[in-house]
Short mmCIF file of C-alpha atoms and ligand atoms in Angstrom, two decimals:
data_model
loop_
_atom_site.label_atom_id
_atom_site.label_comp_id
_atom_site.label_asym_id
_atom_site.label_seq_id
_atom_site.Cartn_x
_atom_site.Cartn_y
_atom_site.Cartn_z
CA MET F 1 -14.28 -6.63 31.60
CA SER F 2 -12.71 -3.36 30.53
CA ASP F 3 -14.82 -0.24 30.24
CA GLN F 4 -12.99 0.70 27.05
CA PRO F 5 -15.41 0.96 24.15
CA VAL F 6 -14.82 -1.79 21.60
CA ASN F 7 -13.96 -0.52 18.14
CA THR F 8 -15.48 -2.12 15.09
CA LEU F 9 -14.67 -2.42 11.41
CA LEU F 10 -17.61 -0.16 10.63
CA GLN F 11 -16.68 2.74 12.85
CA PRO F 12 -15.25 5.91 11.35
CA PHE F 13 -11.64 6.73 12.06
CA THR F 14 -10.02 10.14 12.08
CA LEU F 15 -6.43 10.72 11.03
CA ARG F 16 -5.33 14.34 11.21
CA GLY F 17 -7.93 16.29 9.21
CA LEU F 18 -9.34 13.26 7.46
CA THR F 19 -12.18 11.00 8.55
CA LEU F 20 -12.39 7.54 7.06
CA LYS F 21 -16.04 6.44 7.01
CA ASN F 22 -15.06 2.94 8.20
CA ARG F 23 -11.88 0.92 8.80
CA MET F 24 -11.77 -0.76 5.39
CA VAL F 25 -9.01 0.12 2.95
CA ILE F 26 -8.08 -1.23 -0.48
CA SER F 27 -4.46 -2.34 -0.54
CA PRO F 28 -2.09 -1.09 -3.27
CA MET F 29 -2.06 -3.44 -6.25
CA CYS F 30 0.17 -3.04 -9.34
CA GLN F 31 -1.84 -3.19 -12.54
CA HIS F 32 0.88 -2.99 -15.22
CA ALA F 33 -1.57 -1.00 -17.30
CA ALA F 34 -0.06 2.50 -17.50
CA ILE F 35 1.65 4.05 -20.52
CA ASP F 36 4.58 6.29 -19.56
CA GLY F 37 3.19 6.24 -16.04
CA GLN F 38 -0.11 7.79 -17.14
CA VAL F 39 -3.54 6.78 -15.83
CA GLN F 40 -5.54 4.91 -18.49
CA ASP F 41 -9.21 3.92 -18.79
CA TRP F 42 -8.24 0.65 -17.09
CA HIS F 43 -7.30 2.54 -13.93
CA LEU F 44 -10.49 4.59 -13.91
CA VAL F 45 -12.60 1.45 -14.05
CA HIS F 46 -10.38 -0.63 -11.77
CA TYR F 47 -10.14 1.97 -8.98
CA GLY F 48 -13.67 3.13 -9.69
CA LYS F 49 -15.00 -0.32 -8.73
CA PHE F 50 -13.33 -0.08 -5.32
CA ILE F 51 -14.48 3.51 -4.86
CA LEU F 52 -18.06 2.39 -5.40
CA GLY F 53 -17.52 -0.75 -3.32
CA GLY F 54 -17.76 0.84 0.10
CA ALA F 55 -14.12 1.11 1.22
CA ALA F 56 -13.20 4.23 3.15
CA LEU F 57 -9.81 4.66 1.47
CA VAL F 58 -8.49 3.30 -1.81
CA TRP F 59 -4.74 3.15 -2.43
CA THR F 60 -3.25 3.40 -5.88
CA GLU F 61 -0.79 0.74 -6.86
CA SER F 62 2.90 1.50 -6.24
CA THR F 63 3.34 4.70 -8.19
CA ALA F 64 6.85 5.39 -9.39
CA ILE F 65 8.62 8.52 -8.18
CA ALA F 66 11.34 7.94 -10.75
CA SER F 67 10.90 6.80 -14.33
CA ASP F 68 14.06 4.72 -14.23
CA SER F 69 13.16 2.71 -11.12
CA ARG F 70 9.64 1.38 -11.53
CA VAL F 71 8.45 -1.97 -10.21
CA GLY F 72 7.21 -2.78 -13.72
CA ILE F 73 7.48 -0.97 -17.03
CA ALA F 74 3.75 -0.16 -17.05
CA ASP F 75 3.46 1.16 -13.47
CA LEU F 76 1.60 4.33 -12.70
CA GLY F 77 4.03 7.23 -12.35
CA ILE F 78 4.27 10.51 -10.51
CA TRP F 79 7.71 11.55 -11.68
CA SER F 80 6.47 14.54 -13.69
CA ASP F 81 3.79 17.22 -13.47
CA GLU F 82 2.19 15.62 -16.52
CA HIS F 83 0.97 12.80 -14.30
CA ILE F 84 -1.10 15.07 -12.07
CA ASP F 85 -4.24 15.33 -14.24
CA GLY F 86 -4.73 11.57 -14.54
CA LEU F 87 -4.29 11.02 -10.83
CA ARG F 88 -6.69 13.88 -10.15
CA LYS F 89 -9.41 12.01 -12.04
CA LEU F 90 -9.09 9.14 -9.56
CA ALA F 91 -9.17 11.45 -6.54
CA ASP F 92 -12.11 13.43 -7.93
CA PHE F 93 -14.12 10.28 -8.62
CA ALA F 94 -13.42 9.04 -5.10
CA HIS F 95 -14.52 12.34 -3.57
CA SER F 96 -17.71 12.52 -5.54
CA ASN F 97 -18.59 9.00 -4.36
CA GLY F 98 -17.85 9.17 -0.64
CA ALA F 99 -14.38 7.62 -0.61
CA LEU F 100 -10.85 8.84 -0.01
CA MET F 101 -7.98 8.19 -2.39
CA GLY F 102 -4.32 7.77 -1.51
CA VAL F 103 -1.22 7.26 -3.59
CA GLN F 104 1.54 4.80 -2.76
CA LEU F 105 4.94 6.31 -3.62
CA ALA F 106 7.56 3.82 -4.64
CA HIS F 107 11.14 3.55 -5.79
CA ALA F 108 11.87 -0.04 -6.68
CA GLY F 109 15.63 0.12 -6.11
CA ARG F 110 17.45 -3.12 -6.85
CA LYS F 111 14.14 -4.85 -7.67
CA ALA F 112 13.17 -2.41 -10.40
CA PHE F 113 11.52 -3.83 -13.52
CA SER F 114 9.82 -7.16 -13.13
CA ALA F 115 7.27 -8.78 -15.42
CA PRO F 116 3.57 -8.96 -14.48
CA LEU F 117 2.61 -12.16 -12.68
CA TRP F 118 0.64 -13.40 -15.70
CA GLU F 119 3.88 -13.26 -17.68
CA GLY F 120 5.79 -15.09 -14.96
CA GLY F 121 6.58 -12.23 -12.55
CA HIS F 122 10.30 -12.67 -13.19
CA ALA F 123 13.00 -10.02 -13.00
CA LEU F 124 13.27 -8.53 -16.49
CA SER F 125 16.66 -9.07 -18.08
CA PRO F 126 18.66 -6.00 -19.14
CA ASP F 127 17.81 -6.93 -22.77
CA GLU F 128 14.09 -7.08 -22.07
CA ILE F 129 14.10 -3.67 -20.36
CA THR F 130 16.27 -2.07 -23.01
CA ARG F 131 13.77 -3.17 -25.66
CA SER F 132 11.14 -1.00 -23.98
CA GLU F 133 13.23 2.06 -24.90
CA ILE F 134 13.14 3.65 -21.48
CA SER F 135 16.15 4.55 -19.41
CA TRP F 136 16.48 2.23 -16.46
CA ARG F 137 18.68 1.51 -13.53
CA ARG F 138 18.81 -0.86 -10.62
CA VAL F 139 20.24 0.79 -7.53
CA GLY F 140 20.66 -0.09 -3.89
CA PRO F 141 22.63 0.65 -0.77
CA SER F 142 25.33 -1.76 -1.96
CA ALA F 143 26.22 -3.61 -5.15
CA ILE F 144 24.42 -6.77 -4.04
CA ALA F 145 21.80 -8.35 -6.31
CA ALA F 146 18.40 -9.26 -4.86
CA SER F 147 19.03 -12.84 -6.02
CA SER F 148 20.61 -14.65 -8.95
CA GLU F 149 17.58 -13.64 -11.00
CA TRP F 150 18.37 -9.92 -10.69
CA SER F 151 21.24 -7.91 -12.15
CA THR F 152 23.64 -6.33 -9.67
CA PRO F 153 22.51 -2.83 -8.67
CA ASP F 154 24.73 0.23 -8.57
CA ALA F 155 25.55 1.27 -5.01
CA LEU F 156 24.10 4.74 -4.57
CA THR F 157 26.34 7.66 -3.70
CA VAL F 158 25.15 10.00 -0.96
CA ALA F 159 24.51 12.67 -3.62
CA GLU F 160 22.31 10.24 -5.60
CA MET F 161 20.45 9.32 -2.42
CA ALA F 162 19.69 13.02 -1.90
CA GLU F 163 18.31 13.21 -5.45
CA ILE F 164 15.98 10.28 -4.80
CA ARG F 165 14.89 11.80 -1.48
CA GLN F 166 13.99 14.92 -3.46
CA GLN F 167 12.03 12.76 -5.93
CA PHE F 168 9.86 11.59 -3.01
CA VAL F 169 9.34 15.22 -1.99
CA ASP F 170 8.44 16.31 -5.53
CA ALA F 171 6.07 13.35 -5.82
CA ALA F 172 4.35 14.37 -2.58
CA ARG F 173 3.79 17.89 -3.93
CA ARG F 174 2.25 16.42 -7.07
CA ALA F 175 0.07 14.06 -5.03
CA ASP F 176 -1.31 17.07 -3.17
CA ALA F 177 -1.85 18.95 -6.43
CA ALA F 178 -3.79 15.91 -7.69
CA GLY F 179 -6.10 16.11 -4.66
CA MET F 180 -4.88 12.90 -3.05
CA ASP F 181 -5.93 12.52 0.58
CA ALA F 182 -3.07 10.39 1.81
CA ILE F 183 0.37 9.18 0.85
CA GLU F 184 1.93 5.84 1.60
CA LEU F 185 5.71 5.59 1.37
CA HIS F 186 6.60 2.11 0.17
CA TYR F 187 9.32 0.88 2.51
CA GLY F 188 8.52 -2.80 2.01
CA HIS F 189 8.97 -5.81 -0.23
CA GLY F 190 12.69 -5.38 -0.88
CA TYR F 191 12.37 -2.11 -2.79
CA LEU F 192 14.78 0.76 -2.30
CA VAL F 193 14.16 1.80 1.30
CA ALA F 194 13.62 -1.80 2.48
CA SER F 195 17.02 -2.67 1.03
CA PHE F 196 18.62 0.07 3.14
CA LEU F 197 17.01 -1.35 6.29
CA SER F 198 18.15 -4.94 5.86
CA PRO F 199 21.68 -5.96 6.85
CA HIS F 200 21.49 -8.54 4.03
CA ALA F 201 21.22 -5.87 1.34
CA ASN F 202 23.03 -3.00 3.03
CA HIS F 203 26.78 -3.44 3.52
CA ARG F 204 27.61 0.26 3.46
CA GLN F 205 30.50 1.57 5.46
CA ASP F 206 29.21 5.15 5.76
CA GLU F 207 26.57 6.72 8.03
CA TYR F 208 23.83 4.82 6.13
CA GLY F 209 25.14 1.33 6.87
CA GLY F 210 26.32 -0.88 9.71
CA THR F 211 24.30 -0.20 12.86
CA ARG F 212 20.51 -0.34 12.87
CA GLU F 213 20.44 3.41 13.50
CA ASN F 214 22.52 3.98 10.37
CA ARG F 215 20.44 1.60 8.24
CA MET F 216 17.27 3.42 9.36
CA ARG F 217 18.70 6.85 8.61
CA TYR F 218 17.56 7.06 4.96
CA ALA F 219 14.04 5.85 5.81
CA VAL F 220 13.67 8.54 8.47
CA GLU F 221 15.18 11.25 6.25
CA ILE F 222 12.72 10.52 3.43
CA ALA F 223 9.81 10.51 5.89
CA THR F 224 10.91 13.82 7.42
CA ALA F 225 11.43 15.47 4.04
CA THR F 226 8.07 14.24 2.74
CA ARG F 227 6.22 15.32 5.88
CA ALA F 228 7.71 18.81 5.48
CA VAL F 229 5.87 19.34 2.18
CA TRP F 230 2.78 17.16 2.75
CA PRO F 231 -0.09 19.20 4.22
CA SER F 232 -0.33 18.88 7.97
CA ASN F 233 -4.05 17.99 7.77
CA LYS F 234 -3.33 14.93 5.58
CA PRO F 235 -2.01 11.61 6.89
CA LEU F 236 1.19 9.88 5.87
CA PHE F 237 1.44 6.11 5.90
CA VAL F 238 4.50 3.88 5.60
CA ARG F 239 4.25 0.32 4.32
CA LEU F 240 6.91 -1.71 6.08
CA SER F 241 8.11 -5.22 5.59
CA CYS F 242 8.04 -5.81 9.35
CA ILE F 243 10.36 -8.80 9.00
CA ASP F 244 12.63 -10.07 6.24
CA GLY F 245 11.88 -13.54 7.54
CA VAL F 246 15.45 -14.73 7.31
CA GLU F 247 18.17 -15.43 9.86
CA GLY F 248 20.03 -12.24 10.74
CA GLY F 249 17.65 -10.07 8.72
CA TRP F 250 15.43 -7.11 9.61
CA ASN F 251 13.10 -8.25 12.39
CA LEU F 252 10.06 -7.18 14.37
CA ASP F 253 12.07 -5.52 17.16
CA ASP F 254 13.78 -3.43 14.45
CA SER F 255 10.37 -2.49 13.06
CA VAL F 256 9.09 -1.35 16.46
CA ILE F 257 12.12 0.91 16.86
CA LEU F 258 11.76 2.26 13.32
CA ALA F 259 8.02 2.84 13.86
CA ARG F 260 8.83 5.02 16.89
CA GLU F 261 11.33 7.03 14.83
CA LEU F 262 8.89 7.39 11.97
CA LYS F 263 6.18 8.54 14.35
CA ALA F 264 8.54 11.23 15.63
CA ALA F 265 9.17 12.20 11.99
CA GLY F 266 5.43 12.74 11.44
CA ILE F 267 4.31 9.39 10.05
CA ASP F 268 0.78 8.58 11.16
CA VAL F 269 0.25 4.94 10.22
CA ILE F 270 2.40 1.84 9.76
CA ASP F 271 0.96 -0.55 7.18
CA CYS F 272 2.28 -3.91 8.30
CA SER F 273 3.45 -6.19 5.52
CA SER F 274 6.48 -8.49 5.36
CA GLY F 275 9.09 -10.20 3.21
CA GLY F 276 10.14 -9.64 -0.38
CA LEU F 277 13.78 -8.73 0.23
CA SER F 278 15.03 -11.25 -2.28
CA GLU F 279 13.59 -14.14 -4.20
CA GLU F 280 15.42 -16.75 -2.09
CA VAL F 281 14.17 -15.08 1.05
CA LYS F 282 10.66 -14.98 -0.35
CA ARG F 283 10.60 -18.73 -0.67
CA SER F 284 11.92 -19.41 2.82
CA ASN F 285 10.25 -16.71 4.84
CA VAL F 286 7.14 -15.88 6.78
CA PRO F 287 4.74 -18.82 7.05
CA ARG F 288 1.49 -17.91 5.32
CA GLY F 289 -1.90 -18.36 6.90
CA ILE F 290 -5.08 -16.40 7.48
CA GLY F 291 -4.10 -13.01 8.87
CA PHE F 292 -0.45 -14.04 9.08
CA GLN F 293 0.80 -10.45 9.33
CA VAL F 294 -1.71 -9.34 11.97
CA PRO F 295 0.68 -10.20 14.86
CA PHE F 296 3.21 -7.72 13.37
CA SER F 297 0.56 -5.04 13.37
CA ALA F 298 -0.44 -5.85 16.96
CA GLU F 299 3.14 -5.67 18.20
CA ILE F 300 3.93 -2.40 16.43
CA ARG F 301 0.63 -0.80 17.46
CA ASN F 302 1.09 -1.69 21.09
CA SER F 303 4.86 -1.25 21.47
CA ALA F 304 5.39 1.81 19.29
CA GLU F 305 1.99 3.31 20.11
CA ILE F 306 1.24 4.18 16.53
CA VAL F 307 -1.82 3.59 14.37
CA THR F 308 -1.49 0.47 12.22
CA GLN F 309 -3.07 -1.00 9.13
CA ALA F 310 -3.16 -4.81 9.00
CA VAL F 311 -3.03 -6.62 5.68
CA GLY F 312 -2.51 -10.08 4.26
CA LEU F 313 -4.99 -12.91 3.81
CA ILE F 314 -7.76 -11.20 5.70
CA VAL F 315 -10.76 -12.62 3.91
CA SER F 316 -13.81 -12.60 6.16
CA PRO F 317 -15.51 -9.49 7.55
CA GLU F 318 -15.89 -11.25 10.91
CA HIS F 319 -12.14 -11.81 11.12
CA ALA F 320 -11.40 -8.25 10.03
CA ASN F 321 -13.78 -7.00 12.70
CA GLU F 322 -12.15 -9.14 15.36
CA VAL F 323 -8.70 -7.76 14.47
CA ILE F 324 -10.02 -4.24 15.07
CA ALA F 325 -12.08 -5.11 18.15
CA THR F 326 -9.15 -6.84 19.84
CA GLY F 327 -6.88 -3.85 19.29
CA GLN F 328 -4.53 -5.55 16.85
CA ALA F 329 -4.94 -2.88 14.17
CA ASP F 330 -6.85 0.32 13.50
CA LEU F 331 -7.42 -0.25 9.79
CA ILE F 332 -7.75 -3.34 7.61
CA ALA F 333 -6.48 -3.43 4.04
CA VAL F 334 -7.76 -6.03 1.62
CA GLY F 335 -6.23 -6.80 -1.75
CA ARG F 336 -7.24 -10.00 -3.44
CA ALA F 337 -10.55 -10.26 -1.59
CA ALA F 338 -11.48 -7.01 -3.32
CA LEU F 339 -10.22 -8.23 -6.71
CA ARG F 340 -12.66 -11.09 -6.29
CA ASN F 341 -15.45 -8.85 -5.08
CA PRO F 342 -15.00 -5.06 -5.22
CA TYR F 343 -18.08 -4.79 -2.99
CA TRP F 344 -16.31 -6.69 -0.20
CA PRO F 345 -16.52 -3.62 2.10
CA ALA F 346 -20.20 -3.03 1.31
CA GLU F 347 -20.99 -6.70 1.94
CA ALA F 348 -19.01 -6.51 5.20
CA TYR F 349 -21.10 -3.52 6.23
CA ARG F 350 -24.31 -5.38 5.50
CA LYS F 351 -23.18 -8.47 7.38
CA LEU F 352 -21.72 -6.81 10.46
CA SER F 353 -24.42 -4.19 10.87
CA ASP F 354 -27.19 -6.76 10.44
CA SER F 355 -28.64 -4.24 8.08
CA ASP F 356 -31.40 -5.31 5.83
CA GLY F 357 -30.70 -2.43 3.48
CA PHE F 358 -28.11 -1.67 0.86
CA GLU F 359 -27.03 1.72 2.17
CA ALA F 360 -23.34 0.87 1.70
CA TRP F 361 -23.90 0.73 -2.08
CA PRO F 362 -24.07 3.83 -4.26
CA GLU F 363 -27.61 5.20 -4.15
CA ARG F 364 -28.02 4.67 -7.88
CA HIS F 365 -27.81 0.97 -7.04
CA SER F 366 -29.12 0.75 -3.51
CA ALA F 367 -32.58 2.09 -4.32
CA TRP F 368 -33.05 -0.77 -6.75
CA LEU F 369 -31.54 -3.41 -4.52
CA ASP F 370 -33.72 -2.28 -1.60
CA LYS F 371 -36.80 -2.43 -3.80
CA ARG F 372 -35.95 -5.91 -5.04
CA GLN F 373 -35.29 -7.38 -1.59
CA PRO F 374 -38.86 -8.07 -0.34
CA MET F 375 -39.71 -9.66 -3.66
CA LEU F 376 -36.62 -11.84 -3.57
CA ARG F 377 -37.41 -12.85 -0.02
CA ARG F 378 -40.87 -13.91 -1.09
CA PHE F 379 -39.44 -16.09 -3.85
CA VAL F 380 -36.36 -17.60 -2.20
CA GLY F 381 -36.83 -16.93 1.53
CA ASP F 382 -33.70 -16.56 3.67
CA GLU F 383 -31.46 -17.23 0.71
CA ALA F 384 -32.23 -13.66 -0.29
CA ASN F 385 -29.54 -12.35 1.98
C1 FNR Y 1 -0.04 -6.54 -4.62
N1 FNR Y 1 0.63 -6.04 -3.51
C2 FNR Y 1 1.26 -4.82 -3.57
N2 FNR Y 1 1.77 -4.24 -2.46
C3 FNR Y 1 2.27 -2.99 -2.50
O1 FNR Y 1 2.70 -2.49 -1.45
N3 FNR Y 1 2.29 -2.29 -3.67
C4 FNR Y 1 1.82 -2.81 -4.83
O2 FNR Y 1 1.79 -2.14 -5.86
C5 FNR Y 1 1.34 -4.15 -4.81
N4 FNR Y 1 0.92 -4.77 -5.95
C6 FNR Y 1 0.13 -5.90 -5.87
C7 FNR Y 1 -0.58 -6.35 -7.00
C8 FNR Y 1 -1.50 -7.39 -6.87
C9 FNR Y 1 -2.32 -7.80 -8.06
C10 FNR Y 1 -1.65 -8.04 -5.63
C11 FNR Y 1 -2.64 -9.18 -5.46
C12 FNR Y 1 -0.91 -7.64 -4.54
C13 FNR Y 1 0.40 -6.65 -2.19
C14 FNR Y 1 -0.98 -6.25 -1.63
O3 FNR Y 1 -1.06 -4.86 -1.41
C15 FNR Y 1 -1.30 -6.98 -0.32
O4 FNR Y 1 -0.39 -6.58 0.66
C16 FNR Y 1 -1.24 -8.49 -0.49
O5 FNR Y 1 -1.93 -8.91 -1.64
C17 FNR Y 1 -1.80 -9.19 0.72
O6 FNR Y 1 -3.15 -8.83 0.95
P1 FNR Y 1 -4.39 -9.76 0.43
O7 FNR Y 1 -4.38 -9.75 -1.05
O8 FNR Y 1 -4.19 -11.13 1.00
O9 FNR Y 1 -5.60 -9.06 1.00
#
């Protein structure tokens, strides 16, 4: 038996100047509900539910750093100062209710502009995007389409890459002005930076292509530039697709090496996702199962000695707790489990702490729930859990 104390899902966790009240995080989830990138009532209610639900940190959906390269037409945006006030409402509500709020910064690259899942989730055709009357562009390291479904992107020039790097920096400044506690750079799911990492998408002949070191260069440059403007007391996360899941693609060894480089560049946490490079790859890649991405987190945490966030089909509090207790991750992000029940973290607290009270709920609710409990127990016995 080791003398090391065992961590739990319910323990606080400190990252730079920020203390998360527990290890539970709400994963970024696109809502396709914004107008010109602006926060709407939908977002206040949607994120508000998670803020009240007991998670320590709530991520915004992928929030576009550039108007012309959003994941979907109705993504949240942070490409102009006009977006700051709306985002501040989310951060303020989180702070006044005991949670932290982070923003995921994204440039969708060659996979810009897809339809919401309930409309099929397909790549929008040039005609469909043009009808929305916004300027748009698909770009990547090379003129290689994500799959037959997607139009061929323009290969970025080095000058254009510098402009996009600056868009990340400007977005970080705005995120700070909006009171956000953390930033996550979206380097996963086949979007711009992920496409630079993968030899399948990146055929460049310059210093950004070819060797792994070259393919990682842009990712590290963006991280370094963002860290330079992001306050030193606030953490920076990177969401990585730890593997492409295809022969000859980006793999876990690559991710460990990149994680070390990113740590040196001032990144605090690797959020371990996978896949999404192209639609064909998506169908053939990483076998799904409960906690299927946890082994990526464990490997990166232990080999690169960096804090990790595990995500992906983590559905029970007991499993989430075990992932933390066995040192496979420091934080657990849940997505769909929280769509089903925004109080997933509060329920997890109640279950794992064997608490009989509702202290993980907002006090406006918990006082009433606590008062009801003995009565319920009298009427329905142990079912009144
Ligand atoms: C997502 N996911 C996602 N990931 C991301 O990095 N940025 C995003 O904006 C989105 N958008 C999104 C929308 C919706 C509705 C879902 C369900 C998912 C992926 C998400 O963050 C998470 O990694 C996966 O859903 C896997 O975790 P769960 O849902 O199994 O806990």
